[in-house]
Short mmCIF file of C-alpha atoms and ligand atoms in Angstrom, two decimals:
data_model
loop_
_atom_site.label_atom_id
_atom_site.label_comp_id
_atom_site.label_asym_id
_atom_site.label_seq_id
_atom_site.Cartn_x
_atom_site.Cartn_y
_atom_site.Cartn_z
CA MET A 1 -20.48 8.00 82.08
CA ALA A 2 -20.45 4.51 82.18
CA VAL A 3 -17.96 2.28 84.28
CA LYS A 4 -18.22 -1.13 82.35
CA PRO A 5 -17.16 -4.64 83.91
CA ILE A 6 -13.65 -5.64 83.06
CA LEU A 7 -13.41 -9.20 81.21
CA ARG A 8 -11.12 -11.68 82.84
CA LEU A 9 -8.59 -14.29 81.39
CA GLY A 10 -11.13 -16.76 79.97
CA HIS A 11 -13.59 -14.69 78.53
CA PRO A 12 -13.30 -15.27 74.66
CA VAL A 13 -13.61 -11.68 73.74
CA LEU A 14 -10.32 -11.14 75.08
CA ARG A 15 -8.67 -13.85 72.38
CA GLN A 16 -10.51 -12.40 69.11
CA VAL A 17 -8.45 -10.19 66.43
CA ALA A 18 -10.19 -7.11 67.22
CA LYS A 19 -11.75 -5.33 64.18
CA PRO A 20 -10.11 -1.99 62.67
CA VAL A 21 -12.44 1.00 63.00
CA LYS A 22 -13.67 2.24 59.66
CA PRO A 23 -13.05 5.95 59.08
CA GLU A 24 -17.02 6.58 58.42
CA ASP A 25 -17.33 5.41 61.92
CA LEU A 26 -15.14 7.99 63.63
CA GLU A 27 -17.12 10.75 65.30
CA THR A 28 -20.17 8.52 65.44
CA VAL A 29 -22.21 8.54 68.65
CA GLU A 30 -21.46 4.94 69.11
CA LEU A 31 -17.46 5.32 68.96
CA GLN A 32 -17.67 8.47 71.15
CA GLN A 33 -19.89 6.45 73.56
CA LEU A 34 -17.35 3.58 73.59
CA LEU A 35 -14.57 6.09 74.26
CA GLU A 36 -16.25 7.49 77.14
CA ASP A 37 -16.81 4.03 78.66
CA LEU A 38 -13.34 3.37 78.35
CA ILE A 39 -12.15 6.60 79.90
CA ASP A 40 -14.64 6.10 82.66
CA THR A 41 -13.72 2.70 83.37
CA MET A 42 -9.87 3.27 82.82
CA ARG A 43 -10.08 5.90 85.69
CA ALA A 44 -12.30 3.79 88.25
CA ALA A 45 -9.86 1.17 87.91
CA HIS A 46 -6.94 3.36 88.50
CA SER A 47 -5.52 2.09 85.61
CA THR A 48 -2.90 3.51 82.82
CA GLY A 49 -4.31 2.25 79.80
CA LEU A 50 -7.24 0.00 78.54
CA THR A 51 -8.43 -1.19 75.21
CA ALA A 52 -11.89 -1.71 73.81
CA PRO A 53 -11.84 -5.51 73.82
CA GLN A 54 -11.48 -5.43 77.49
CA ILE A 55 -14.75 -4.09 78.26
CA GLY A 56 -16.15 -6.32 75.57
CA SER A 57 -16.12 -4.31 72.33
CA SER A 58 -13.98 -6.11 69.69
CA CYS A 59 -12.55 -2.94 67.78
CA ARG A 60 -8.90 -1.70 67.53
CA VAL A 61 -9.07 1.14 70.04
CA TYR A 62 -7.10 1.95 73.29
CA VAL A 63 -6.90 4.89 75.75
CA ALA A 64 -3.75 5.80 77.80
CA GLU A 65 -3.50 8.26 80.83
CA ALA A 66 -0.99 8.03 83.73
CA ASP A 67 -0.33 10.25 86.58
CA ASP A 68 3.09 9.44 88.45
CA SER A 69 1.84 6.08 89.27
CA PRO A 70 3.98 4.07 91.65
CA ARG A 71 3.13 0.96 89.54
CA TYR A 72 5.08 2.19 86.86
CA PRO A 73 7.58 4.64 88.14
CA ASN A 74 9.25 5.31 84.83
CA LEU A 75 6.13 5.87 82.71
CA GLY A 76 6.15 9.36 83.83
CA PRO A 77 2.90 11.73 83.62
CA VAL A 78 0.83 10.73 80.28
CA PRO A 79 -1.84 13.03 79.06
CA LEU A 80 -5.19 11.24 78.10
CA SER A 81 -4.79 9.98 74.68
CA ILE A 82 -6.92 7.71 72.42
CA TRP A 83 -5.18 5.52 69.83
CA ILE A 84 -7.42 4.43 67.11
CA ASN A 85 -6.14 1.35 64.66
CA PRO A 86 -2.73 2.08 66.56
CA GLU A 87 0.42 0.19 64.50
CA MET A 88 3.69 0.03 65.88
CA SER A 89 7.23 -0.01 64.04
CA VAL A 90 10.25 -1.15 66.39
CA PHE A 91 13.21 0.73 65.95
CA PRO A 92 16.11 -1.37 63.93
CA VAL A 93 18.19 -1.48 66.83
CA SER A 94 16.27 -1.44 69.66
CA PRO A 95 17.28 -2.26 73.35
CA THR A 96 15.14 -4.72 75.01
CA VAL A 97 12.92 -4.11 78.17
CA THR A 98 11.97 -6.84 80.78
CA MET A 99 9.14 -5.48 82.78
CA TYR A 100 7.00 -7.32 85.23
CA GLU A 101 3.51 -6.61 83.79
CA GLY A 102 0.22 -6.82 85.25
CA CYS A 103 -3.14 -6.55 83.59
CA LEU A 104 -6.78 -5.66 84.69
CA SER A 105 -8.01 -8.91 82.77
CA VAL A 106 -5.62 -11.07 84.93
CA PRO A 107 -6.25 -9.58 88.21
CA GLY A 108 -3.33 -10.24 91.03
CA LEU A 109 -0.68 -11.42 88.57
CA ARG A 110 2.54 -10.39 87.65
CA GLY A 111 5.07 -12.18 85.11
CA ALA A 112 8.13 -10.58 83.46
CA VAL A 113 7.96 -10.33 79.98
CA THR A 114 10.71 -9.04 77.39
CA ARG A 115 9.99 -6.71 74.63
CA PRO A 116 11.63 -4.03 72.27
CA ALA A 117 12.45 -1.18 74.31
CA HIS A 118 12.11 1.49 71.63
CA LEU A 119 9.23 2.01 69.06
CA ARG A 120 7.03 4.41 67.31
CA LEU A 121 3.46 4.11 67.42
CA ARG A 122 1.21 5.74 64.53
CA ALA A 123 -2.63 5.97 65.25
CA VAL A 124 -5.60 8.17 64.44
CA ASN A 125 -7.65 10.00 67.49
CA GLU A 126 -11.14 10.17 67.25
CA HIS A 127 -11.30 12.79 64.90
CA GLY A 128 -9.30 10.89 62.20
CA GLN A 129 -6.02 13.03 62.85
CA VAL A 130 -2.92 10.74 62.58
CA MET A 131 -0.87 10.63 65.50
CA GLU A 132 2.62 9.43 66.04
CA GLN A 133 4.80 9.01 69.22
CA GLU A 134 8.04 7.38 69.74
CA PHE A 135 8.11 5.19 73.25
CA GLN A 136 11.14 3.85 74.97
CA GLY A 137 11.62 1.54 78.07
CA SER A 138 8.41 0.82 80.08
CA ALA A 139 6.68 2.88 78.26
CA ALA A 140 7.29 1.03 75.19
CA SER A 141 6.50 -2.32 77.03
CA VAL A 142 3.16 -0.62 78.17
CA VAL A 143 2.18 0.26 74.62
CA GLN A 144 3.05 -3.30 73.15
CA HIS A 145 0.99 -5.03 75.94
CA GLU A 146 -2.01 -2.86 75.11
CA LEU A 147 -1.51 -3.54 71.42
CA ASP A 148 -1.31 -7.05 72.24
CA HIS A 149 -4.81 -7.03 73.52
CA LEU A 150 -5.96 -5.77 70.13
CA ASP A 151 -4.76 -9.13 68.86
CA GLY A 152 -5.99 -11.42 71.27
CA VAL A 153 -2.77 -11.73 73.14
CA LEU A 154 -2.06 -11.44 77.10
CA PHE A 155 0.95 -10.92 78.76
CA VAL A 156 0.75 -14.24 80.41
CA ASP A 157 1.16 -15.59 76.89
CA ARG A 158 4.42 -13.93 76.75
CA ALA A 159 5.91 -14.16 80.29
CA HIS A 160 8.55 -16.12 81.39
CA PRO A 161 6.78 -18.90 82.95
CA GLN A 162 8.76 -19.22 86.01
CA THR A 163 8.42 -15.29 86.75
CA LEU A 164 4.61 -15.65 87.31
CA SER A 165 3.63 -14.22 90.73
CA PHE A 166 0.96 -12.93 92.51
CA VAL A 167 1.63 -9.38 93.43
CA GLU A 168 2.37 -9.86 97.44
CA GLU A 169 4.91 -12.69 96.49
CA LEU A 170 6.49 -10.22 93.81
CA GLU A 171 6.88 -7.47 96.55
CA GLN A 172 8.08 -10.11 98.94
CA PHE A 173 10.73 -12.13 96.63
CA VAL A 174 11.83 -9.68 93.77
CA PRO A 175 13.96 -6.50 94.63
CA PRO A 176 12.33 -3.36 93.10
CA GLU A 177 15.61 -3.18 90.63
CA GLU A 178 14.86 -6.62 89.33
CA ARG A 179 11.45 -5.80 88.20
CA LEU A 180 12.44 -3.45 85.35
CA VAL A 181 15.31 -4.07 83.47
CA ILE A 182 16.66 -2.69 80.10
CA HIS A 183 19.07 -4.49 78.27
CA GLU A 184 20.77 -2.04 75.74
CA ASP A 185 23.17 -4.65 73.84
CA ALA A 186 20.26 -7.12 72.30
CA HIS A 187 17.39 -6.97 70.21
ZN1 LIG B 1 -3.65 -5.69 79.94
#
């Protein structure tokens, strides 16, 4: 068990395009160790998702897990899942979701990001088995946020600039119903 430090905005690893995991690296001790570190660190940070670059390993891996977190009230419980070399495809006619996002690598800050609200994610797990799942609404936002990490992109790059806000100010000045908005008519 190892809880790793989480890299913060400004660390160059967060800006690298992460490398795919090779098939021969699945089920190795090194990958198993990375997955354990990711899961331990995610749980210690009370987060719903964490990517390998955020703990300094520039490879295309992310883990997700959620209980009924008040931070993402519409996410619902998510069983522990491991996504290796994930790729997403957005549905052709997708609504959009605008959600105030936060990030362990940008502590204290939130900002509204507009993204497609309906996508399919495909990846392999640590045994090389193909996994596929559809995500909608805020869950689709979270998936895209995590995939961005694998391409060196942070939510502050995508946030509507004037919505950037510290958590306390967000809670004070932005009513809850404006923190997550789904537009059915645009894509
Ligand atoms: Zn993040």
